[in-house]
mmCIF file of C-alpha atoms and ligand atoms in Angstrom:
data_model
loop_
_atom_site.group_PDB
_atom_site.id
_atom_site.type_symbol
_atom_site.label_atom_id
_atom_site.label_comp_id
_atom_site.label_asym_id
_atom_site.label_seq_id
_atom_site.Cartn_x
_atom_site.Cartn_y
_atom_site.Cartn_z
ATOM 1 C CA MET X 1452 -72.344 -0.076 -83.286
ATOM 2 C CA ASN X 1453 -72.766 -3.308 -81.398
ATOM 3 C CA ALA X 1454 -73.967 -3.618 -77.792
ATOM 4 C CA LEU X 1455 -70.425 -3.603 -76.352
ATOM 5 C CA ASP X 1456 -69.521 -0.409 -78.241
ATOM 6 C CA HIS X 1457 -72.627 1.159 -76.804
ATOM 7 C CA VAL X 1458 -71.636 0.198 -73.244
ATOM 8 C CA ALA X 1459 -68.130 1.613 -73.784
ATOM 9 C CA LEU X 1460 -69.636 4.882 -75.019
ATOM 10 C CA GLN X 1461 -71.578 5.207 -71.784
ATOM 11 C CA GLY X 1462 -68.430 5.088 -69.656
ATOM 12 C CA GLY X 1463 -67.623 1.405 -69.752
ATOM 13 C CA GLY X 1464 -70.746 0.463 -67.824
ATOM 14 C CA LYS X 1465 -69.054 1.418 -64.549
ATOM 15 C CA VAL X 1466 -72.152 1.251 -62.416
ATOM 16 C CA ILE X 1467 -71.279 0.224 -58.883
ATOM 17 C CA THR X 1468 -74.003 -0.606 -56.430
ATOM 18 C CA LEU X 1469 -73.640 0.000 -52.702
ATOM 19 C CA GLU X 1470 -73.509 -3.750 -52.114
ATOM 20 C CA GLN X 1471 -70.709 -4.286 -54.656
ATOM 21 C CA PHE X 1472 -68.790 -1.356 -53.253
ATOM 22 C CA ILE X 1473 -69.030 -2.626 -49.684
ATOM 23 C CA ILE X 1474 -67.833 -6.087 -50.689
ATOM 24 C CA GLU X 1475 -64.910 -4.679 -52.703
ATOM 25 C CA ARG X 1476 -63.896 -2.421 -49.836
ATOM 26 C CA GLN X 1477 -63.919 -5.257 -47.334
ATOM 27 C CA ALA X 1478 -60.430 -6.160 -48.522
ATOM 28 C CA GLU X 1479 -59.183 -2.882 -46.985
ATOM 29 C CA PHE X 1480 -59.694 -4.347 -43.538
ATOM 30 C CA PRO X 1481 -57.203 -7.018 -42.600
ATOM 31 C CA TYR X 1482 -58.845 -9.996 -40.893
ATOM 32 C CA ALA X 1483 -62.293 -8.688 -41.826
ATOM 33 C CA THR X 1484 -64.955 -11.296 -41.318
ATOM 34 C CA GLY X 1485 -67.576 -9.513 -43.360
ATOM 35 C CA GLU X 1486 -69.680 -8.549 -40.362
ATOM 36 C CA LEU X 1487 -69.236 -4.814 -40.844
ATOM 37 C CA SER X 1488 -70.079 -5.213 -44.520
ATOM 38 C CA ARG X 1489 -73.276 -7.048 -43.617
ATOM 39 C CA LEU X 1490 -74.107 -4.389 -41.062
ATOM 40 C CA LEU X 1491 -73.755 -1.627 -43.655
ATOM 41 C CA ARG X 1492 -75.902 -3.586 -46.072
ATOM 42 C CA ASP X 1493 -78.583 -3.985 -43.387
ATOM 43 C CA ILE X 1494 -78.567 -0.216 -42.880
ATOM 44 C CA GLY X 1495 -78.789 0.300 -46.663
ATOM 45 C CA LEU X 1496 -81.834 -1.941 -46.800
ATOM 46 C CA ALA X 1497 -83.533 -0.174 -43.886
ATOM 47 C CA ALA X 1498 -82.816 3.150 -45.632
ATOM 48 C CA LYS X 1499 -84.673 1.949 -48.728
ATOM 49 C CA ILE X 1500 -87.673 0.907 -46.647
ATOM 50 C CA ILE X 1501 -87.720 4.236 -44.794
ATOM 51 C CA ASN X 1502 -87.313 6.071 -48.092
ATOM 52 C CA ARG X 1503 -90.389 4.319 -49.504
ATOM 53 C CA GLU X 1504 -92.416 5.496 -46.529
ATOM 54 C CA VAL X 1505 -90.972 9.031 -46.614
ATOM 55 C CA ASN X 1506 -91.919 9.343 -50.278
ATOM 56 C CA LYS X 1507 -95.550 8.507 -49.692
ATOM 57 C CA ALA X 1508 -95.806 10.362 -46.414
ATOM 58 C CA GLY X 1509 -98.188 12.907 -47.896
ATOM 59 C CA LEU X 1510 -100.462 10.217 -49.302
ATOM 60 C CA VAL X 1511 -101.080 7.876 -46.449
ATOM 61 C CA ASP X 1512 -102.294 8.617 -42.997
ATOM 62 C CA ILE X 1513 -98.829 8.447 -41.522
ATOM 63 C CA LEU X 1514 -98.357 12.149 -40.909
ATOM 64 C CA GLY X 1515 -99.172 13.967 -37.731
ATOM 65 C CA ILE X 1516 -98.046 13.652 -34.182
ATOM 66 C CA THR X 1517 -98.514 10.442 -32.207
ATOM 67 C CA GLY X 1518 -99.312 12.404 -29.076
ATOM 68 C CA GLU X 1519 -96.299 10.925 -27.304
ATOM 69 C CA GLN X 1520 -93.045 12.665 -26.541
ATOM 70 C CA ASN X 1521 -89.556 11.202 -26.871
ATOM 71 C CA ILE X 1522 -87.114 11.300 -23.969
ATOM 72 C CA HIS X 1523 -86.035 14.842 -24.894
ATOM 73 C CA GLY X 1524 -89.599 16.087 -24.424
ATOM 74 C CA GLU X 1525 -90.130 16.614 -28.163
ATOM 75 C CA ASP X 1526 -93.237 15.509 -30.042
ATOM 76 C CA VAL X 1527 -92.740 12.187 -31.786
ATOM 77 C CA ARG X 1528 -94.139 11.967 -35.294
ATOM 78 C CA LYS X 1529 -95.360 8.738 -36.796
ATOM 79 C CA LEU X 1530 -92.589 8.555 -39.350
ATOM 80 C CA ASP X 1531 -90.047 8.754 -36.503
ATOM 81 C CA VAL X 1532 -91.620 5.712 -34.918
ATOM 82 C CA PHE X 1533 -91.606 3.866 -38.222
ATOM 83 C CA ALA X 1534 -87.962 4.694 -39.013
ATOM 84 C CA ASN X 1535 -86.844 3.761 -35.516
ATOM 85 C CA ARG X 1536 -88.636 0.408 -35.726
ATOM 86 C CA GLU X 1537 -87.321 -0.436 -39.204
ATOM 87 C CA LEU X 1538 -83.712 0.296 -38.312
ATOM 88 C CA ILE X 1539 -83.876 -1.656 -35.082
ATOM 89 C CA ARG X 1540 -85.487 -4.537 -36.934
ATOM 90 C CA ALA X 1541 -82.801 -4.556 -39.651
ATOM 91 C CA LEU X 1542 -79.948 -4.251 -37.177
ATOM 92 C CA SER X 1543 -81.162 -6.909 -34.773
ATOM 93 C CA ARG X 1544 -82.079 -9.369 -37.533
ATOM 94 C CA GLY X 1545 -78.552 -9.296 -38.971
ATOM 95 C CA GLY X 1546 -76.908 -10.451 -35.726
ATOM 96 C CA GLU X 1547 -73.781 -8.344 -36.282
ATOM 97 C CA CYS X 1548 -74.534 -5.903 -33.521
ATOM 98 C CA CYS X 1549 -75.077 -6.683 -29.864
ATOM 99 C CA VAL X 1550 -76.320 -3.278 -28.737
ATOM 100 C CA ILE X 1551 -78.375 -0.567 -30.430
ATOM 101 C CA ALA X 1552 -78.822 2.935 -29.058
ATOM 102 C CA SER X 1553 -81.392 5.221 -30.630
ATOM 103 C CA GLU X 1554 -82.113 8.896 -30.139
ATOM 104 C CA GLU X 1555 -85.746 7.842 -29.788
ATOM 105 C CA GLU X 1556 -85.100 5.338 -26.982
ATOM 106 C CA LYS X 1557 -84.332 6.230 -23.386
ATOM 107 C CA ASP X 1558 -81.997 3.300 -22.770
ATOM 108 C CA ILE X 1559 -79.769 1.108 -24.906
ATOM 109 C CA LEU X 1560 -81.288 -2.025 -26.448
ATOM 110 C CA PHE X 1561 -79.562 -5.383 -26.007
ATOM 111 C CA VAL X 1562 -80.083 -7.544 -29.070
ATOM 112 C CA PRO X 1563 -81.367 -10.855 -27.687
ATOM 113 C CA GLY X 1564 -79.009 -13.773 -28.268
ATOM 114 C CA SER X 1565 -76.548 -11.735 -30.326
ATOM 115 C CA THR X 1566 -72.830 -12.396 -30.115
ATOM 116 C CA GLY X 1567 -72.148 -9.652 -32.653
ATOM 117 C CA LYS X 1568 -69.172 -7.409 -32.056
ATOM 118 C CA TYR X 1569 -70.649 -4.082 -33.112
ATOM 119 C CA ILE X 1570 -72.562 -1.339 -31.346
ATOM 120 C CA VAL X 1571 -74.731 0.918 -33.483
ATOM 121 C CA LEU X 1572 -76.153 4.310 -32.578
ATOM 122 C CA ILE X 1573 -78.924 5.831 -34.685
ATOM 123 C CA ASP X 1574 -80.869 9.020 -35.145
ATOM 124 C CA PRO X 1575 -83.639 7.329 -37.142
ATOM 125 C CA LEU X 1576 -85.323 10.450 -38.509
ATOM 126 C CA ASP X 1577 -83.372 13.652 -38.181
ATOM 127 C CA GLY X 1578 -85.145 16.932 -38.834
ATOM 128 C CA SER X 1579 -88.546 15.548 -38.015
ATOM 129 C CA SER X 1580 -90.067 19.003 -37.514
ATOM 130 C CA ASN X 1581 -89.653 19.384 -41.298
ATOM 131 C CA ILE X 1582 -91.681 16.305 -42.297
ATOM 132 C CA ASP X 1583 -95.087 17.922 -42.650
ATOM 133 C CA ALA X 1584 -93.683 20.652 -44.907
ATOM 134 C CA ASN X 1585 -92.077 18.176 -47.328
ATOM 135 C CA VAL X 1586 -88.613 19.477 -46.457
ATOM 136 C CA THR X 1587 -85.517 17.240 -46.484
ATOM 137 C CA ILE X 1588 -85.064 14.841 -43.569
ATOM 138 C CA GLY X 1589 -82.452 12.193 -42.847
ATOM 139 C CA THR X 1590 -81.138 9.198 -40.925
ATOM 140 C CA ILE X 1591 -77.772 9.147 -39.113
ATOM 141 C CA PHE X 1592 -75.771 6.134 -37.920
ATOM 142 C CA SER X 1593 -72.565 5.567 -36.003
ATOM 143 C CA VAL X 1594 -70.799 2.222 -35.467
ATOM 144 C CA TYR X 1595 -68.353 1.133 -32.750
ATOM 145 C CA ARG X 1596 -66.688 -2.148 -31.934
ATOM 146 C CA ARG X 1597 -67.540 -3.566 -28.536
ATOM 147 C CA ARG X 1598 -64.555 -3.555 -26.198
ATOM 148 C CA SER X 1599 -65.314 -5.804 -23.262
ATOM 149 C CA GLN X 1600 -65.809 -9.541 -23.483
ATOM 150 C CA GLU X 1601 -68.215 -9.457 -20.553
ATOM 151 C CA ASP X 1602 -71.881 -9.777 -21.322
ATOM 152 C CA SER X 1603 -73.127 -7.820 -18.325
ATOM 153 C CA PRO X 1604 -75.411 -4.865 -19.053
ATOM 154 C CA GLU X 1605 -72.983 -2.580 -17.154
ATOM 155 C CA ALA X 1606 -70.038 -3.605 -19.354
ATOM 156 C CA LEU X 1607 -72.043 -3.101 -22.529
ATOM 157 C CA ARG X 1608 -73.363 0.205 -21.239
ATOM 158 C CA ARG X 1609 -69.755 1.373 -20.767
ATOM 159 C CA ASP X 1610 -68.891 0.104 -24.242
ATOM 160 C CA VAL X 1611 -71.476 2.374 -25.817
ATOM 161 C CA LEU X 1612 -69.863 5.461 -24.318
ATOM 162 C CA GLN X 1613 -66.746 5.546 -26.473
ATOM 163 C CA PRO X 1614 -65.316 8.770 -27.906
ATOM 164 C CA GLY X 1615 -66.032 9.447 -31.569
ATOM 165 C CA ASN X 1616 -62.430 8.748 -32.567
ATOM 166 C CA ARG X 1617 -63.191 5.052 -31.982
ATOM 167 C CA GLN X 1618 -65.984 4.902 -34.567
ATOM 168 C CA VAL X 1619 -65.390 2.218 -37.189
ATOM 169 C CA ALA X 1620 -68.061 3.552 -39.524
ATOM 170 C CA ALA X 1621 -70.546 6.400 -39.717
ATOM 171 C CA GLY X 1622 -72.957 7.701 -42.273
ATOM 172 C CA TYR X 1623 -76.228 9.323 -43.091
ATOM 173 C CA VAL X 1624 -79.093 9.018 -45.514
ATOM 174 C CA VAL X 1625 -80.555 12.225 -46.891
ATOM 175 C CA TYR X 1626 -84.127 12.044 -48.166
ATOM 176 C CA GLY X 1627 -83.979 15.089 -50.428
ATOM 177 C CA SER X 1628 -84.704 15.846 -54.071
ATOM 178 C CA SER X 1629 -83.046 12.462 -54.479
ATOM 179 C CA THR X 1630 -82.146 9.983 -51.749
ATOM 180 C CA MET X 1631 -78.482 9.547 -50.967
ATOM 181 C CA LEU X 1632 -76.475 7.416 -48.589
ATOM 182 C CA VAL X 1633 -73.086 8.813 -47.590
ATOM 183 C CA TYR X 1634 -70.702 6.866 -45.369
ATOM 184 C CA THR X 1635 -67.150 6.392 -44.207
ATOM 185 C CA THR X 1636 -65.244 3.531 -42.643
ATOM 186 C CA GLY X 1637 -62.209 5.709 -42.052
ATOM 187 C CA HIS X 1638 -60.928 5.429 -45.636
ATOM 188 C CA GLY X 1639 -62.494 8.524 -47.181
ATOM 189 C CA VAL X 1640 -66.138 9.346 -47.819
ATOM 190 C CA ASN X 1641 -68.323 7.946 -50.578
ATOM 191 C CA GLY X 1642 -71.849 8.860 -51.626
ATOM 192 C CA PHE X 1643 -74.503 6.710 -53.291
ATOM 193 C CA THR X 1644 -77.702 7.898 -54.937
ATOM 194 C CA LEU X 1645 -80.804 5.744 -54.872
ATOM 195 C CA ASP X 1646 -82.082 4.860 -58.325
ATOM 196 C CA PRO X 1647 -85.763 4.338 -57.519
ATOM 197 C CA SER X 1648 -86.419 2.512 -60.777
ATOM 198 C CA ILE X 1649 -84.158 -0.390 -59.789
ATOM 199 C CA GLY X 1650 -84.197 0.120 -56.017
ATOM 200 C CA GLU X 1651 -80.408 0.287 -55.719
ATOM 201 C CA PHE X 1652 -77.989 2.824 -54.277
ATOM 202 C CA LEU X 1653 -75.411 3.554 -56.988
ATOM 203 C CA LEU X 1654 -71.994 5.109 -56.417
ATOM 204 C CA SER X 1655 -72.451 8.698 -57.572
ATOM 205 C CA HIS X 1656 -69.997 10.670 -55.383
ATOM 206 C CA PRO X 1657 -66.715 8.731 -54.981
ATOM 207 C CA SER X 1658 -64.033 10.041 -52.580
ATOM 208 C CA ILE X 1659 -65.802 13.226 -51.525
ATOM 209 C CA GLN X 1660 -63.487 16.091 -50.537
ATOM 210 C CA ILE X 1661 -64.874 19.177 -48.828
ATOM 211 C CA PRO X 1662 -63.553 22.483 -50.279
ATOM 212 C CA LYS X 1663 -60.851 24.072 -48.111
ATOM 213 C CA ARG X 1664 -62.957 27.236 -47.771
ATOM 214 C CA GLY X 1665 -66.565 27.996 -48.623
ATOM 215 C CA LYS X 1666 -68.920 30.903 -49.180
ATOM 216 C CA ILE X 1667 -71.907 29.704 -47.159
ATOM 217 C CA TYR X 1668 -72.647 29.744 -43.429
ATOM 218 C CA SER X 1669 -75.433 27.793 -41.791
ATOM 219 C CA ILE X 1670 -76.790 28.651 -38.345
ATOM 220 C CA ASN X 1671 -80.126 29.403 -36.698
ATOM 221 C CA GLN X 1672 -79.587 33.159 -36.774
ATOM 222 C CA GLY X 1673 -82.750 33.722 -34.756
ATOM 223 C CA TYR X 1674 -80.790 32.871 -31.607
ATOM 224 C CA PHE X 1675 -78.156 35.579 -32.229
ATOM 225 C CA ARG X 1676 -78.790 37.353 -28.932
ATOM 226 C CA PHE X 1677 -78.322 34.137 -26.959
ATOM 227 C CA TRP X 1678 -74.778 33.448 -28.231
ATOM 228 C CA GLU X 1679 -71.477 34.317 -26.599
ATOM 229 C CA ALA X 1680 -69.681 37.457 -27.801
ATOM 230 C CA GLY X 1681 -67.069 35.644 -29.938
ATOM 231 C CA MET X 1682 -69.777 33.826 -31.903
ATOM 232 C CA GLN X 1683 -71.744 37.025 -32.474
ATOM 233 C CA ARG X 1684 -68.602 38.781 -33.716
ATOM 234 C CA TYR X 1685 -67.746 35.934 -36.083
ATOM 235 C CA ILE X 1686 -71.219 35.926 -37.657
ATOM 236 C CA GLU X 1687 -71.138 39.725 -38.033
ATOM 237 C CA TYR X 1688 -67.703 39.362 -39.659
ATOM 238 C CA LEU X 1689 -69.146 36.927 -42.225
ATOM 239 C CA GLN X 1690 -71.774 39.522 -43.129
ATOM 240 C CA GLU X 1691 -69.244 42.292 -43.783
ATOM 241 C CA GLU X 1692 -68.264 43.196 -47.316
ATOM 242 C CA ASP X 1693 -64.729 42.213 -48.338
ATOM 243 C CA LYS X 1694 -63.982 40.979 -51.839
ATOM 244 C CA SER X 1695 -60.581 39.479 -50.992
ATOM 245 C CA THR X 1696 -62.085 36.984 -48.509
ATOM 246 C CA GLY X 1697 -65.312 36.393 -50.425
ATOM 247 C CA ARG X 1698 -67.523 38.114 -47.835
ATOM 248 C CA PRO X 1699 -70.385 38.519 -47.265
ATOM 249 C CA TYR X 1700 -71.101 34.804 -47.117
ATOM 250 C CA SER X 1701 -74.546 33.476 -48.073
ATOM 251 C CA LEU X 1702 -76.781 32.064 -45.371
ATOM 252 C CA ARG X 1703 -78.482 28.673 -45.823
ATOM 253 C CA TYR X 1704 -80.283 26.880 -43.022
ATOM 254 C CA VAL X 1705 -82.662 23.955 -43.537
ATOM 255 C CA GLY X 1706 -83.041 23.016 -39.875
ATOM 256 C CA THR X 1707 -82.297 19.359 -40.659
ATOM 257 C CA LEU X 1708 -78.743 18.576 -39.599
ATOM 258 C CA VAL X 1709 -78.321 15.942 -42.326
ATOM 259 C CA ALA X 1710 -79.317 18.388 -45.058
ATOM 260 C CA ASP X 1711 -77.192 21.235 -43.716
ATOM 261 C CA VAL X 1712 -74.143 18.982 -43.289
ATOM 262 C CA HIS X 1713 -74.629 17.368 -46.699
ATOM 263 C CA ARG X 1714 -74.661 20.751 -48.433
ATOM 264 C CA THR X 1715 -71.615 21.855 -46.398
ATOM 265 C CA LEU X 1716 -69.767 18.670 -47.397
ATOM 266 C CA LEU X 1717 -70.398 19.236 -51.103
ATOM 267 C CA TYR X 1718 -70.230 23.043 -51.395
ATOM 268 C CA GLY X 1719 -67.968 23.896 -48.469
ATOM 269 C CA GLY X 1720 -68.510 26.561 -45.831
ATOM 270 C CA ILE X 1721 -69.501 26.195 -42.230
ATOM 271 C CA PHE X 1722 -72.348 24.773 -40.130
ATOM 272 C CA LEU X 1723 -72.761 25.925 -36.541
ATOM 273 C CA TYR X 1724 -75.070 24.962 -33.691
ATOM 274 C CA PRO X 1725 -73.373 26.791 -30.833
ATOM 275 C CA ALA X 1726 -73.976 26.869 -27.106
ATOM 276 C CA SER X 1727 -76.313 29.662 -26.101
ATOM 277 C CA ARG X 1728 -77.989 31.185 -23.107
ATOM 278 C CA LYS X 1729 -81.020 29.113 -24.100
ATOM 279 C CA ASP X 1730 -79.112 25.819 -24.587
ATOM 280 C CA PRO X 1731 -75.855 26.105 -22.594
ATOM 281 C CA ARG X 1732 -74.575 22.794 -24.013
ATOM 282 C CA GLY X 1733 -75.968 23.309 -27.500
ATOM 283 C CA LYS X 1734 -78.875 21.312 -28.877
ATOM 284 C CA LEU X 1735 -77.370 18.504 -30.903
ATOM 285 C CA ARG X 1736 -76.507 15.113 -29.424
ATOM 286 C CA LEU X 1737 -72.871 14.087 -29.217
ATOM 287 C CA MET X 1738 -73.403 10.360 -29.805
ATOM 288 C CA TYR X 1739 -76.165 10.404 -32.425
ATOM 289 C CA GLU X 1740 -75.425 13.550 -34.408
ATOM 290 C CA ALA X 1741 -72.100 15.280 -33.689
ATOM 291 C CA ASN X 1742 -69.756 12.258 -33.688
ATOM 292 C CA PRO X 1743 -70.901 10.619 -36.944
ATOM 293 C CA MET X 1744 -70.988 13.979 -38.766
ATOM 294 C CA ALA X 1745 -67.556 14.931 -37.384
ATOM 295 C CA PHE X 1746 -66.100 11.604 -38.566
ATOM 296 C CA ILE X 1747 -67.471 12.125 -42.079
ATOM 297 C CA ILE X 1748 -66.377 15.766 -42.319
ATOM 298 C CA GLU X 1749 -62.839 14.950 -41.106
ATOM 299 C CA GLN X 1750 -62.587 12.031 -43.504
ATOM 300 C CA ALA X 1751 -63.470 14.452 -46.314
ATOM 301 C CA GLY X 1752 -60.672 16.822 -45.239
ATOM 302 C CA GLY X 1753 -62.736 19.184 -43.072
ATOM 303 C CA ARG X 1754 -62.762 20.047 -39.389
ATOM 304 C CA ALA X 1755 -65.257 19.569 -36.533
ATOM 305 C CA THR X 1756 -65.114 21.142 -33.077
ATOM 306 C CA ASP X 1757 -67.275 22.255 -30.187
ATOM 307 C CA GLY X 1758 -65.470 25.588 -30.397
ATOM 308 C CA ARG X 1759 -62.623 24.515 -28.152
ATOM 309 C CA ARG X 1760 -62.182 20.769 -28.472
ATOM 310 C CA ARG X 1761 -62.131 18.374 -31.385
ATOM 311 C CA ILE X 1762 -65.565 16.693 -31.367
ATOM 312 C CA LEU X 1763 -64.084 13.209 -31.902
ATOM 313 C CA ASP X 1764 -61.923 13.499 -28.754
ATOM 314 C CA ILE X 1765 -64.750 14.326 -26.352
ATOM 315 C CA GLU X 1766 -65.144 11.601 -23.708
ATOM 316 C CA PRO X 1767 -68.888 11.000 -23.489
ATOM 317 C CA GLU X 1768 -70.477 10.948 -20.063
ATOM 318 C CA SER X 1769 -73.998 9.961 -20.957
ATOM 319 C CA LEU X 1770 -75.881 8.488 -23.856
ATOM 320 C CA HIS X 1771 -78.010 11.490 -24.722
ATOM 321 C CA GLU X 1772 -75.615 14.320 -23.885
ATOM 322 C CA ARG X 1773 -75.561 17.419 -26.028
ATOM 323 C CA THR X 1774 -72.672 19.387 -27.457
ATOM 324 C CA PRO X 1775 -72.109 22.597 -29.381
ATOM 325 C CA LEU X 1776 -71.179 21.653 -32.950
ATOM 326 C CA ILE X 1777 -69.176 23.571 -35.522
ATOM 327 C CA LEU X 1778 -68.033 21.800 -38.681
ATOM 328 C CA GLY X 1779 -67.116 22.368 -42.289
ATOM 329 C CA SER X 1780 -64.268 23.633 -44.445
ATOM 330 C CA GLU X 1781 -61.001 23.707 -42.541
ATOM 331 C CA ALA X 1782 -60.205 27.401 -43.129
ATOM 332 C CA ASP X 1783 -63.698 28.474 -42.033
ATOM 333 C CA VAL X 1784 -63.682 26.387 -38.845
ATOM 334 C CA LEU X 1785 -60.182 27.614 -37.917
ATOM 335 C CA GLU X 1786 -61.442 31.155 -38.359
ATOM 336 C CA VAL X 1787 -64.360 30.803 -35.936
ATOM 337 C CA GLU X 1788 -62.036 29.136 -33.427
ATOM 338 C CA ARG X 1789 -59.817 32.239 -33.597
ATOM 339 C CA PHE X 1790 -62.802 34.507 -32.924
ATOM 340 C CA LEU X 1791 -63.816 32.426 -29.894
ATOM 341 C CA GLN X 1792 -60.270 32.400 -28.482
ATOM 342 C CA GLU X 1793 -59.864 36.118 -29.066
ATOM 343 C CA ALA X 1794 -63.136 36.889 -27.270
ATOM 344 C CA GLU X 1795 -62.062 34.733 -24.327
ATOM 345 C CA ARG X 1796 -58.708 36.538 -24.118
ATOM 346 C CA THR X 1797 -60.235 39.999 -24.154
ATOM 347 C CA ALA X 1798 -62.795 38.974 -21.529
ATOM 348 C CA LEU X 1799 -60.016 38.064 -19.085
HETATM 349 P P1 LIG Y 1927 -84.396 16.243 -34.323
HETATM 350 O O1 LIG Y 1927 -83.396 15.134 -34.240
HETATM 351 O O2 LIG Y 1927 -85.446 16.189 -33.266
HETATM 352 O O3 LIG Y 1927 -84.969 16.398 -35.665
HETATM 353 O O4 LIG Y 1927 -83.626 17.630 -33.931
HETATM 354 C C1 LIG Y 1927 -82.395 17.922 -34.414
HETATM 355 C C2 LIG Y 1927 -82.489 19.028 -35.441
HETATM 356 C C3 LIG Y 1927 -81.310 19.007 -36.351
HETATM 357 O O5 LIG Y 1927 -81.583 18.224 -37.477
HETATM 358 C C4 LIG Y 1927 -81.154 20.460 -36.721
HETATM 359 O O6 LIG Y 1927 -79.818 20.764 -37.039
HETATM 360 C C5 LIG Y 1927 -81.612 21.164 -35.472
HETATM 361 O O7 LIG Y 1927 -82.445 20.256 -34.793
HETATM 362 C C6 LIG Y 1927 -82.387 22.409 -35.758
HETATM 363 O O8 LIG Y 1927 -82.700 23.036 -34.545
HETATM 364 P P2 LIG Y 1927 -83.331 24.506 -34.486
HETATM 365 O O9 LIG Y 1927 -84.738 24.372 -34.946
HETATM 366 O O10 LIG Y 1927 -83.204 24.924 -33.054
HETATM 367 O O11 LIG Y 1927 -82.527 25.402 -35.392
HETATM 368 MG MG1 LIG Y 1928 -81.531 14.621 -35.076
#
């Protein structure tokens, strides 16, 4: 067997790196100037740098709390600060984006001197309470096109507050048993696994489709007593025994949105972070967490709602606003919506 036969035996050598994939896909966008492609590559590079730091987090003195709190009043861990800085550095260096908004920053950041046409929102290190226990964490990003031609801070501030249905790209990086980058530009969802030996993300999960129905539910069950009646009834329903509908479902909850959504995307089922007596608007942030995840899940054939409205159609009012979030397999999400509607009807 010669070298070419060997390559053919291994699947024709069809190894596609993230960079190659992005360049090939650029043709899908008429009049594309390559800026979005460069932006995605910048994010890919920042993800590799963050990944390097995440992997040695237990070795170097980077763990522990900085003693500061972010604008939501939560403790900021050192790795959060590092991830935030690296992403902002990568995004502002590229010049493709004019504004960056980060879950870790109170206000939006104007990239000095940039004429770029994109706005990027980031949750630099999602699931940070899991860092010290070596549990999966992630990075989330969401990209919009700027709308106004004006350069005033007010105009740009308005431009950031677009509904999720105007996203041009969204994705996440999951730092798990392997590191993966999953993203969409509105033409399906593709996943890339980092090969640490060559430092490249390789296409490992092309055209991801979420199963139409799953067998797993994911929710912080500890807050059961704080939920509305319809939600409580739905969760109790999932725990009942019924062979024909595959119940009881299994419960899985990491407490890192990226990890819980990633599993839901691949295995199917449902993820819920509902409103509660404790958090009347839910906990998760519309702009940094709900919108990008909803875009990905819908692009994979799933469904995402706040219980009543499609997440992507919510008109944002403020940068850091929160929303209840329910997403996953279409049949499962439709089912919880029915429980919520039914409970509302009987309460009238
Ligand atoms: P973070 O961005 O500060 O890490 O918080 C968001 C996280 C999500 O990743 C996760 O879904 C949720 O908070 C878990 O919250 P809880 O501990 O209340 O279940
Ligand atoms: Mg988060």
